């Protein structure tokens, strides 16, 4: 039996791929964070649902993978599992390896893809950095500077704070930059929004509280 890790898109359920849909239909148990599960409730009728919670996540994943010895399991992953979700995916991979259960990743549409489409940008002209990581982020911040020095657009997932984008802007400004930046919130949701800044100072001075669904494009010129 299989544990599917399914990329379900960045918000609008219509971004679920046909392959992801079939894997859900092929699974008896569906696992995910509440916000993601709720989005797909119309197609989850009759499934056993496991809502993950931060405190018990590891234990819950151990239990569902154990069940995958007899049933297919679908783990729904916001966006694409290969974009800024490595710690979550690695956890599942390790549990599956321990229990000798097969794991299959089904790619999805990431917030990164949607942002590139909005900007009309090819992946070839960008560098991507996520600050959604545990521990020290200074190496990742330096990576943003390197991307901009290469003349590329830096696409950044900021730290999950209300002022995550302002923190990135401050770091770059302290390092001698004052470039243009666009900040997208809640891409593909009905209330998605774009805030555009001619320079980093304007973003630093913006008192807007950003949501936890925020992604930035920082332009080198
Ligand atoms: C842990 S990362 C996972 C990213 C996800 N795997 C993806 O492919 O989009 C979660 C962060 O991605 C960004 N993000 C995800 N969906 C978004 C959306 N619809 N609009 C803007 N940013 C988004 C937010 O910064 C969010 O806190």
PDB file of C-alpha atoms and ligand atoms in Angstrom:
ATOM      1  CA  UNK A   1       0.000   0.000   0.000  1.00  0.00           C
ATOM      2  CA  UNK A   2       1.096   3.614  -0.532  1.00  0.00           C
ATOM      3  CA  UNK A   3       1.390   6.888   1.348  1.00  0.00           C
ATOM      4  CA  UNK A   4       0.673   9.618  -1.188  1.00  0.00           C
ATOM      5  CA  UNK A   5       1.940  13.110  -0.414  1.00  0.00           C
ATOM      6  CA  UNK A   6      -0.272  15.178  -2.673  1.00  0.00           C
ATOM      7  CA  UNK A   7       0.366  18.788  -3.637  1.00  0.00           C
ATOM      8  CA  UNK A   8      -3.125  20.286  -3.628  1.00  0.00           C
ATOM      9  CA  UNK A   9      -2.384  23.805  -4.856  1.00  0.00           C
ATOM     10  CA  UNK A  10      -2.021  27.191  -3.169  1.00  0.00           C
ATOM     11  CA  UNK A  11      -5.640  27.850  -2.162  1.00  0.00           C
ATOM     12  CA  UNK A  12      -8.278  27.643  -4.873  1.00  0.00           C
ATOM     13  CA  UNK A  13      -9.278  23.920  -4.937  1.00  0.00           C
ATOM     14  CA  UNK A  14      -9.435  24.048  -8.739  1.00  0.00           C
ATOM     15  CA  UNK A  15      -5.649  23.875  -8.722  1.00  0.00           C
ATOM     16  CA  UNK A  16      -5.789  20.236  -7.601  1.00  0.00           C
ATOM     17  CA  UNK A  17      -4.385  18.098 -10.423  1.00  0.00           C
ATOM     18  CA  UNK A  18      -6.298  15.164 -11.883  1.00  0.00           C
ATOM     19  CA  UNK A  19      -3.533  12.895 -10.602  1.00  0.00           C
ATOM     20  CA  UNK A  20      -3.931  14.311  -7.092  1.00  0.00           C
ATOM     21  CA  UNK A  21      -7.697  13.888  -7.299  1.00  0.00           C
ATOM     22  CA  UNK A  22      -7.342  10.228  -8.353  1.00  0.00           C
ATOM     23  CA  UNK A  23      -4.885   9.538  -5.525  1.00  0.00           C
ATOM     24  CA  UNK A  24      -7.371  10.981  -3.007  1.00  0.00           C
ATOM     25  CA  UNK A  25     -10.138   8.842  -4.465  1.00  0.00           C
ATOM     26  CA  UNK A  26      -7.808   5.826  -4.274  1.00  0.00           C
ATOM     27  CA  UNK A  27      -7.146   6.352  -0.531  1.00  0.00           C
ATOM     28  CA  UNK A  28      -9.225   5.299   2.445  1.00  0.00           C
ATOM     29  CA  UNK A  29      -7.652   7.762   4.893  1.00  0.00           C
ATOM     30  CA  UNK A  30      -7.011  11.456   4.173  1.00  0.00           C
ATOM     31  CA  UNK A  31      -4.627  13.446   6.352  1.00  0.00           C
ATOM     32  CA  UNK A  32      -3.833  17.165   6.534  1.00  0.00           C
ATOM     33  CA  UNK A  33      -4.010  20.484   8.352  1.00  0.00           C
ATOM     34  CA  UNK A  34      -7.552  21.716   9.002  1.00  0.00           C
ATOM     35  CA  UNK A  35      -7.456  24.578   6.500  1.00  0.00           C
ATOM     36  CA  UNK A  36      -6.410  22.236   3.700  1.00  0.00           C
ATOM     37  CA  UNK A  37      -8.853  19.447   4.590  1.00  0.00           C
ATOM     38  CA  UNK A  38     -11.756  21.942   4.767  1.00  0.00           C
ATOM     39  CA  UNK A  39     -10.999  23.113   1.244  1.00  0.00           C
ATOM     40  CA  UNK A  40     -11.565  19.644  -0.140  1.00  0.00           C
ATOM     41  CA  UNK A  41     -14.481  18.493   2.025  1.00  0.00           C
ATOM     42  CA  UNK A  42     -16.833  18.130  -1.007  1.00  0.00           C
ATOM     43  CA  UNK A  43     -14.660  15.318  -2.399  1.00  0.00           C
ATOM     44  CA  UNK A  44     -13.822  13.654   0.934  1.00  0.00           C
ATOM     45  CA  UNK A  45     -17.183  12.119   1.729  1.00  0.00           C
ATOM     46  CA  UNK A  46     -16.837   8.614   3.180  1.00  0.00           C
ATOM     47  CA  UNK A  47     -13.112   9.034   3.906  1.00  0.00           C
ATOM     48  CA  UNK A  48     -11.559   8.622   7.325  1.00  0.00           C
ATOM     49  CA  UNK A  49     -10.124  12.076   8.060  1.00  0.00           C
ATOM     50  CA  UNK A  50      -7.110  12.790  10.252  1.00  0.00           C
ATOM     51  CA  UNK A  51      -6.610  16.485  11.046  1.00  0.00           C
ATOM     52  CA  UNK A  52      -3.015  17.158  12.004  1.00  0.00           C
ATOM     53  CA  UNK A  53      -2.228  19.259  15.041  1.00  0.00           C
ATOM     54  CA  UNK A  54       1.183  20.714  15.845  1.00  0.00           C
ATOM     55  CA  UNK A  55       1.503  19.083  19.272  1.00  0.00           C
ATOM     56  CA  UNK A  56       0.797  15.533  18.137  1.00  0.00           C
ATOM     57  CA  UNK A  57       1.910  15.682  14.519  1.00  0.00           C
ATOM     58  CA  UNK A  58       4.692  13.089  14.805  1.00  0.00           C
ATOM     59  CA  UNK A  59       2.548  10.593  16.682  1.00  0.00           C
ATOM     60  CA  UNK A  60      -0.353  11.120  14.239  1.00  0.00           C
ATOM     61  CA  UNK A  61       1.906  10.572  11.237  1.00  0.00           C
ATOM     62  CA  UNK A  62       3.344   7.418  12.829  1.00  0.00           C
ATOM     63  CA  UNK A  63      -0.158   6.083  13.360  1.00  0.00           C
ATOM     64  CA  UNK A  64      -1.391   6.788   9.824  1.00  0.00           C
ATOM     65  CA  UNK A  65       1.725   5.371   8.206  1.00  0.00           C
ATOM     66  CA  UNK A  66       1.220   2.213  10.281  1.00  0.00           C
ATOM     67  CA  UNK A  67      -2.277   1.984   8.753  1.00  0.00           C
ATOM     68  CA  UNK A  68      -0.736   2.337   5.288  1.00  0.00           C
ATOM     69  CA  UNK A  69       0.422  -1.274   5.646  1.00  0.00           C
ATOM     70  CA  UNK A  70      -3.194  -2.173   4.826  1.00  0.00           C
ATOM     71  CA  UNK A  71      -4.688   0.913   3.127  1.00  0.00           C
ATOM     72  CA  UNK A  72      -3.616   3.727   0.824  1.00  0.00           C
ATOM     73  CA  UNK A  73      -3.217   7.020   2.669  1.00  0.00           C
ATOM     74  CA  UNK A  74      -3.450  10.512   1.134  1.00  0.00           C
ATOM     75  CA  UNK A  75      -1.558  13.281   2.901  1.00  0.00           C
ATOM     76  CA  UNK A  76      -2.680  16.634   1.513  1.00  0.00           C
ATOM     77  CA  UNK A  77       0.140  19.171   1.217  1.00  0.00           C
ATOM     78  CA  UNK A  78      -0.591  22.861   0.592  1.00  0.00           C
ATOM     79  CA  UNK A  79       0.903  24.013  -2.735  1.00  0.00           C
ATOM     80  CA  UNK A  80       3.648  21.715  -3.973  1.00  0.00           C
ATOM     81  CA  UNK A  81       5.498  19.369  -1.594  1.00  0.00           C
ATOM     82  CA  UNK A  82       8.858  20.343  -3.126  1.00  0.00           C
ATOM     83  CA  UNK A  83       8.458  24.038  -2.315  1.00  0.00           C
ATOM     84  CA  UNK A  84       9.317  25.023   1.258  1.00  0.00           C
ATOM     85  CA  UNK A  85       7.957  21.858   2.850  1.00  0.00           C
ATOM     86  CA  UNK A  86      11.125  19.783   3.091  1.00  0.00           C
ATOM     87  CA  UNK A  87      10.961  19.243   6.858  1.00  0.00           C
ATOM     88  CA  UNK A  88       7.383  17.926   6.681  1.00  0.00           C
ATOM     89  CA  UNK A  89       8.119  15.697   3.697  1.00  0.00           C
ATOM     90  CA  UNK A  90      11.334  14.358   5.236  1.00  0.00           C
ATOM     91  CA  UNK A  91       9.482  13.459   8.423  1.00  0.00           C
ATOM     92  CA  UNK A  92       6.996  11.372   6.432  1.00  0.00           C
ATOM     93  CA  UNK A  93       9.746   9.807   4.314  1.00  0.00           C
ATOM     94  CA  UNK A  94      11.650   8.752   7.447  1.00  0.00           C
ATOM     95  CA  UNK A  95       8.574   7.222   9.089  1.00  0.00           C
ATOM     96  CA  UNK A  96       7.736   5.371   5.855  1.00  0.00           C
ATOM     97  CA  UNK A  97      11.330   4.105   5.567  1.00  0.00           C
ATOM     98  CA  UNK A  98      11.232   2.835   9.181  1.00  0.00           C
ATOM     99  CA  UNK A  99       7.954   1.022   8.582  1.00  0.00           C
ATOM    100  CA  UNK A 100       8.901  -0.170   5.106  1.00  0.00           C
ATOM    101  CA  UNK A 101       5.940   1.606   3.488  1.00  0.00           C
ATOM    102  CA  UNK A 102       6.115   3.029  -0.041  1.00  0.00           C
ATOM    103  CA  UNK A 103       5.760   6.783  -0.402  1.00  0.00           C
ATOM    104  CA  UNK A 104       4.781   8.565  -3.614  1.00  0.00           C
ATOM    105  CA  UNK A 105       4.914  12.333  -4.076  1.00  0.00           C
ATOM    106  CA  UNK A 106       2.365  13.862  -6.427  1.00  0.00           C
ATOM    107  CA  UNK A 107       3.469  17.323  -7.536  1.00  0.00           C
ATOM    108  CA  UNK A 108       1.070  20.225  -7.258  1.00  0.00           C
ATOM    109  CA  UNK A 109       0.840  23.891  -8.172  1.00  0.00           C
ATOM    110  CA  UNK A 110       2.851  26.027  -5.786  1.00  0.00           C
ATOM    111  CA  UNK A 111       2.262  29.614  -4.665  1.00  0.00           C
ATOM    112  CA  UNK A 112       5.625  30.124  -6.414  1.00  0.00           C
ATOM    113  CA  UNK A 113       4.131  29.032  -9.773  1.00  0.00           C
ATOM    114  CA  UNK A 114       1.143  31.326  -9.383  1.00  0.00           C
ATOM    115  CA  UNK A 115       3.355  34.281  -8.492  1.00  0.00           C
ATOM    116  CA  UNK A 116       5.570  33.660 -11.561  1.00  0.00           C
ATOM    117  CA  UNK A 117       2.488  33.550 -13.774  1.00  0.00           C
ATOM    118  CA  UNK A 118       1.261  36.849 -12.326  1.00  0.00           C
ATOM    119  CA  UNK A 119       4.617  38.507 -12.981  1.00  0.00           C
ATOM    120  CA  UNK A 120       5.078  36.838 -16.385  1.00  0.00           C
ATOM    121  CA  UNK A 121       8.451  35.555 -15.181  1.00  0.00           C
ATOM    122  CA  UNK A 122      10.293  32.388 -16.184  1.00  0.00           C
ATOM    123  CA  UNK A 123      11.958  30.264 -13.461  1.00  0.00           C
ATOM    124  CA  UNK A 124      15.254  30.838 -15.308  1.00  0.00           C
ATOM    125  CA  UNK A 125      15.373  34.469 -14.192  1.00  0.00           C
ATOM    126  CA  UNK A 126      14.729  34.029 -10.492  1.00  0.00           C
ATOM    127  CA  UNK A 127      16.229  32.614  -7.337  1.00  0.00           C
ATOM    128  CA  UNK A 128      13.991  31.200  -4.615  1.00  0.00           C
ATOM    129  CA  UNK A 129      14.537  31.412  -0.855  1.00  0.00           C
ATOM    130  CA  UNK A 130      12.228  30.317   1.932  1.00  0.00           C
ATOM    131  CA  UNK A 131      12.599  31.739   5.425  1.00  0.00           C
ATOM    132  CA  UNK A 132      10.024  29.225   6.709  1.00  0.00           C
ATOM    133  CA  UNK A 133      12.793  27.234   8.345  1.00  0.00           C
ATOM    134  CA  UNK A 134      13.707  26.305  11.880  1.00  0.00           C
ATOM    135  CA  UNK A 135      16.692  27.953  13.510  1.00  0.00           C
ATOM    136  CA  UNK A 136      19.137  30.543  12.234  1.00  0.00           C
ATOM    137  CA  UNK A 137      18.067  32.220   8.977  1.00  0.00           C
ATOM    138  CA  UNK A 138      21.215  34.274   8.340  1.00  0.00           C
ATOM    139  CA  UNK A 139      22.531  31.988   5.549  1.00  0.00           C
ATOM    140  CA  UNK A 140      19.171  32.212   3.783  1.00  0.00           C
ATOM    141  CA  UNK A 141      19.150  36.003   4.063  1.00  0.00           C
ATOM    142  CA  UNK A 142      22.632  36.086   2.498  1.00  0.00           C
ATOM    143  CA  UNK A 143      21.288  33.912  -0.328  1.00  0.00           C
ATOM    144  CA  UNK A 144      18.755  36.649  -1.136  1.00  0.00           C
ATOM    145  CA  UNK A 145      21.603  39.150  -1.501  1.00  0.00           C
ATOM    146  CA  UNK A 146      23.496  36.745  -3.783  1.00  0.00           C
ATOM    147  CA  UNK A 147      20.455  36.240  -6.018  1.00  0.00           C
ATOM    148  CA  UNK A 148      20.030  40.003  -6.380  1.00  0.00           C
ATOM    149  CA  UNK A 149      23.761  40.444  -7.082  1.00  0.00           C
ATOM    150  CA  UNK A 150      23.350  37.954  -9.954  1.00  0.00           C
ATOM    151  CA  UNK A 151      20.737  40.290 -11.455  1.00  0.00           C
ATOM    152  CA  UNK A 152      17.886  37.871 -10.797  1.00  0.00           C
ATOM    153  CA  UNK A 153      14.533  38.428  -9.147  1.00  0.00           C
ATOM    154  CA  UNK A 154      14.510  37.012  -5.608  1.00  0.00           C
ATOM    155  CA  UNK A 155      11.274  35.218  -4.752  1.00  0.00           C
ATOM    156  CA  UNK A 156      11.085  34.954  -0.979  1.00  0.00           C
ATOM    157  CA  UNK A 157       8.741  33.249   1.444  1.00  0.00           C
ATOM    158  CA  UNK A 158       9.178  35.516   4.478  1.00  0.00           C
ATOM    159  CA  UNK A 159       9.184  34.415   8.106  1.00  0.00           C
ATOM    160  CA  UNK A 160       5.611  33.756   9.277  1.00  0.00           C
ATOM    161  CA  UNK A 161       5.235  36.986  11.240  1.00  0.00           C
ATOM    162  CA  UNK A 162       2.897  39.927  10.561  1.00  0.00           C
ATOM    163  CA  UNK A 163       5.961  41.966   9.662  1.00  0.00           C
ATOM    164  CA  UNK A 164       7.833  39.166   7.842  1.00  0.00           C
ATOM    165  CA  UNK A 165       8.196  41.202   4.590  1.00  0.00           C
ATOM    166  CA  UNK A 166       9.318  44.320   6.499  1.00  0.00           C
ATOM    167  CA  UNK A 167      12.023  42.220   8.225  1.00  0.00           C
ATOM    168  CA  UNK A 168      13.399  41.095   4.867  1.00  0.00           C
ATOM    169  CA  UNK A 169      13.310  44.675   3.570  1.00  0.00           C
ATOM    170  CA  UNK A 170      15.204  45.927   6.644  1.00  0.00           C
ATOM    171  CA  UNK A 171      17.938  43.337   6.184  1.00  0.00           C
ATOM    172  CA  UNK A 172      18.397  44.240   2.518  1.00  0.00           C
ATOM    173  CA  UNK A 173      18.328  47.979   3.238  1.00  0.00           C
ATOM    174  CA  UNK A 174      20.975  47.557   5.957  1.00  0.00           C
ATOM    175  CA  UNK A 175      23.067  45.850   3.292  1.00  0.00           C
ATOM    176  CA  UNK A 176      22.956  48.842   0.974  1.00  0.00           C
ATOM    177  CA  UNK A 177      19.954  48.036  -1.246  1.00  0.00           C
ATOM    178  CA  UNK A 178      16.798  50.048  -1.870  1.00  0.00           C
ATOM    179  CA  UNK A 179      15.173  48.108  -4.702  1.00  0.00           C
ATOM    180  CA  UNK A 180      11.576  47.513  -5.879  1.00  0.00           C
ATOM    181  CA  UNK A 181       9.472  44.852  -4.239  1.00  0.00           C
ATOM    182  CA  UNK A 182       6.041  43.286  -4.728  1.00  0.00           C
ATOM    183  CA  UNK A 183       4.275  41.434  -1.914  1.00  0.00           C
ATOM    184  CA  UNK A 184       1.443  39.029  -2.724  1.00  0.00           C
ATOM    185  CA  UNK A 185      -1.017  37.809  -0.117  1.00  0.00           C
ATOM    186  CA  UNK A 186      -3.468  34.888  -0.335  1.00  0.00           C
ATOM    187  CA  UNK A 187      -2.783  34.039  -3.968  1.00  0.00           C
ATOM    188  CA  UNK A 188      -5.730  32.299  -5.708  1.00  0.00           C
ATOM    189  CA  UNK A 189      -8.079  33.093  -2.789  1.00  0.00           C
ATOM    190  CA  UNK A 190     -11.000  35.457  -3.416  1.00  0.00           C
ATOM    191  CA  UNK A 191      -9.338  38.121  -1.279  1.00  0.00           C
ATOM    192  CA  UNK A 192      -5.863  37.825  -2.812  1.00  0.00           C
ATOM    193  CA  UNK A 193      -3.934  41.081  -2.912  1.00  0.00           C
ATOM    194  CA  UNK A 194      -0.781  42.710  -4.234  1.00  0.00           C
ATOM    195  CA  UNK A 195       1.122  45.534  -2.554  1.00  0.00           C
ATOM    196  CA  UNK A 196       3.788  47.097  -4.754  1.00  0.00           C
ATOM    197  CA  UNK A 197       6.634  49.261  -3.399  1.00  0.00           C
ATOM    198  CA  UNK A 198       8.985  51.439  -5.475  1.00  0.00           C
ATOM    199  CA  UNK A 199      11.691  50.936  -2.883  1.00  0.00           C
ATOM    200  CA  UNK A 200      12.468  49.015   0.301  1.00  0.00           C
ATOM    201  CA  UNK A 201      11.997  52.071   2.518  1.00  0.00           C
ATOM    202  CA  UNK A 202       8.320  52.241   1.500  1.00  0.00           C
ATOM    203  CA  UNK A 203       7.843  48.632   2.579  1.00  0.00           C
ATOM    204  CA  UNK A 204       9.754  49.177   5.839  1.00  0.00           C
ATOM    205  CA  UNK A 205       7.452  52.146   6.625  1.00  0.00           C
ATOM    206  CA  UNK A 206       4.264  50.250   5.777  1.00  0.00           C
ATOM    207  CA  UNK A 207       2.488  49.310   9.025  1.00  0.00           C
ATOM    208  CA  UNK A 208       0.336  46.695   7.264  1.00  0.00           C
ATOM    209  CA  UNK A 209       0.032  43.388   9.144  1.00  0.00           C
ATOM    210  CA  UNK A 210       0.728  40.704   6.564  1.00  0.00           C
ATOM    211  CA  UNK A 211      -1.129  37.396   6.674  1.00  0.00           C
ATOM    212  CA  UNK A 212       0.665  34.056   7.028  1.00  0.00           C
ATOM    213  CA  UNK A 213       0.007  33.508   3.307  1.00  0.00           C
ATOM    214  CA  UNK A 214       2.525  35.968   1.918  1.00  0.00           C
ATOM    215  CA  UNK A 215       5.185  35.696  -0.788  1.00  0.00           C
ATOM    216  CA  UNK A 216       7.517  38.423  -2.087  1.00  0.00           C
ATOM    217  CA  UNK A 217       9.236  39.273  -5.368  1.00  0.00           C
ATOM    218  CA  UNK A 218      12.319  41.459  -4.917  1.00  0.00           C
ATOM    219  CA  UNK A 219      13.708  43.051  -8.082  1.00  0.00           C
ATOM    220  CA  UNK A 220      17.420  43.656  -8.577  1.00  0.00           C
ATOM    221  CA  UNK A 221      16.721  46.528 -10.996  1.00  0.00           C
TER     222      UNK A 221
HETATM  223  C1  LIG B   1       5.583  26.154   4.526  1.00  0.00           C
HETATM  224  S1  LIG B   1       5.390  27.117   3.090  1.00  0.00           S
HETATM  225  C2  LIG B   1       4.718  25.926   1.982  1.00  0.00           C
HETATM  226  C3  LIG B   1       4.602  26.438   0.568  1.00  0.00           C
HETATM  227  C4  LIG B   1       3.792  25.504  -0.298  1.00  0.00           C
HETATM  228  N1  LIG B   1       4.363  24.188  -0.322  1.00  0.00           N
HETATM  229  C5  LIG B   1       3.654  26.037  -1.714  1.00  0.00           C
HETATM  230  O1  LIG B   1       4.062  25.340  -2.648  1.00  0.00           O
HETATM  231  O2  LIG B   1       3.093  27.124  -1.898  1.00  0.00           O
HETATM  232  C6  LIG B   1       3.980  28.075   3.464  1.00  0.00           C
HETATM  233  C7  LIG B   1       4.164  29.515   3.057  1.00  0.00           C
HETATM  234  O3  LIG B   1       4.098  29.650   1.638  1.00  0.00           O
HETATM  235  C8  LIG B   1       3.522  30.899   1.306  1.00  0.00           C
HETATM  236  N2  LIG B   1       2.243  30.678   0.593  1.00  0.00           N
HETATM  237  C9  LIG B   1       1.595  29.516   0.480  1.00  0.00           C
HETATM  238  N3  LIG B   1       0.440  29.683  -0.196  1.00  0.00           N
HETATM  239  C10 LIG B   1       0.355  30.981  -0.494  1.00  0.00           C
HETATM  240  C11 LIG B   1      -0.615  31.773  -1.172  1.00  0.00           C
HETATM  241  N4  LIG B   1      -1.742  31.239  -1.651  1.00  0.00           N
HETATM  242  N5  LIG B   1      -0.366  33.103  -1.313  1.00  0.00           N
HETATM  243  C12 LIG B   1       0.764  33.656  -0.823  1.00  0.00           C
HETATM  244  N6  LIG B   1       1.711  32.958  -0.176  1.00  0.00           N
HETATM  245  C13 LIG B   1       1.517  31.640  -0.007  1.00  0.00           C
HETATM  246  C14 LIG B   1       3.221  31.603   2.632  1.00  0.00           C
HETATM  247  O4  LIG B   1       4.310  32.400   3.019  1.00  0.00           O
HETATM  248  C15 LIG B   1       3.067  30.413   3.560  1.00  0.00           C
HETATM  249  O5  LIG B   1       3.227  30.778   4.917  1.00  0.00           O
END
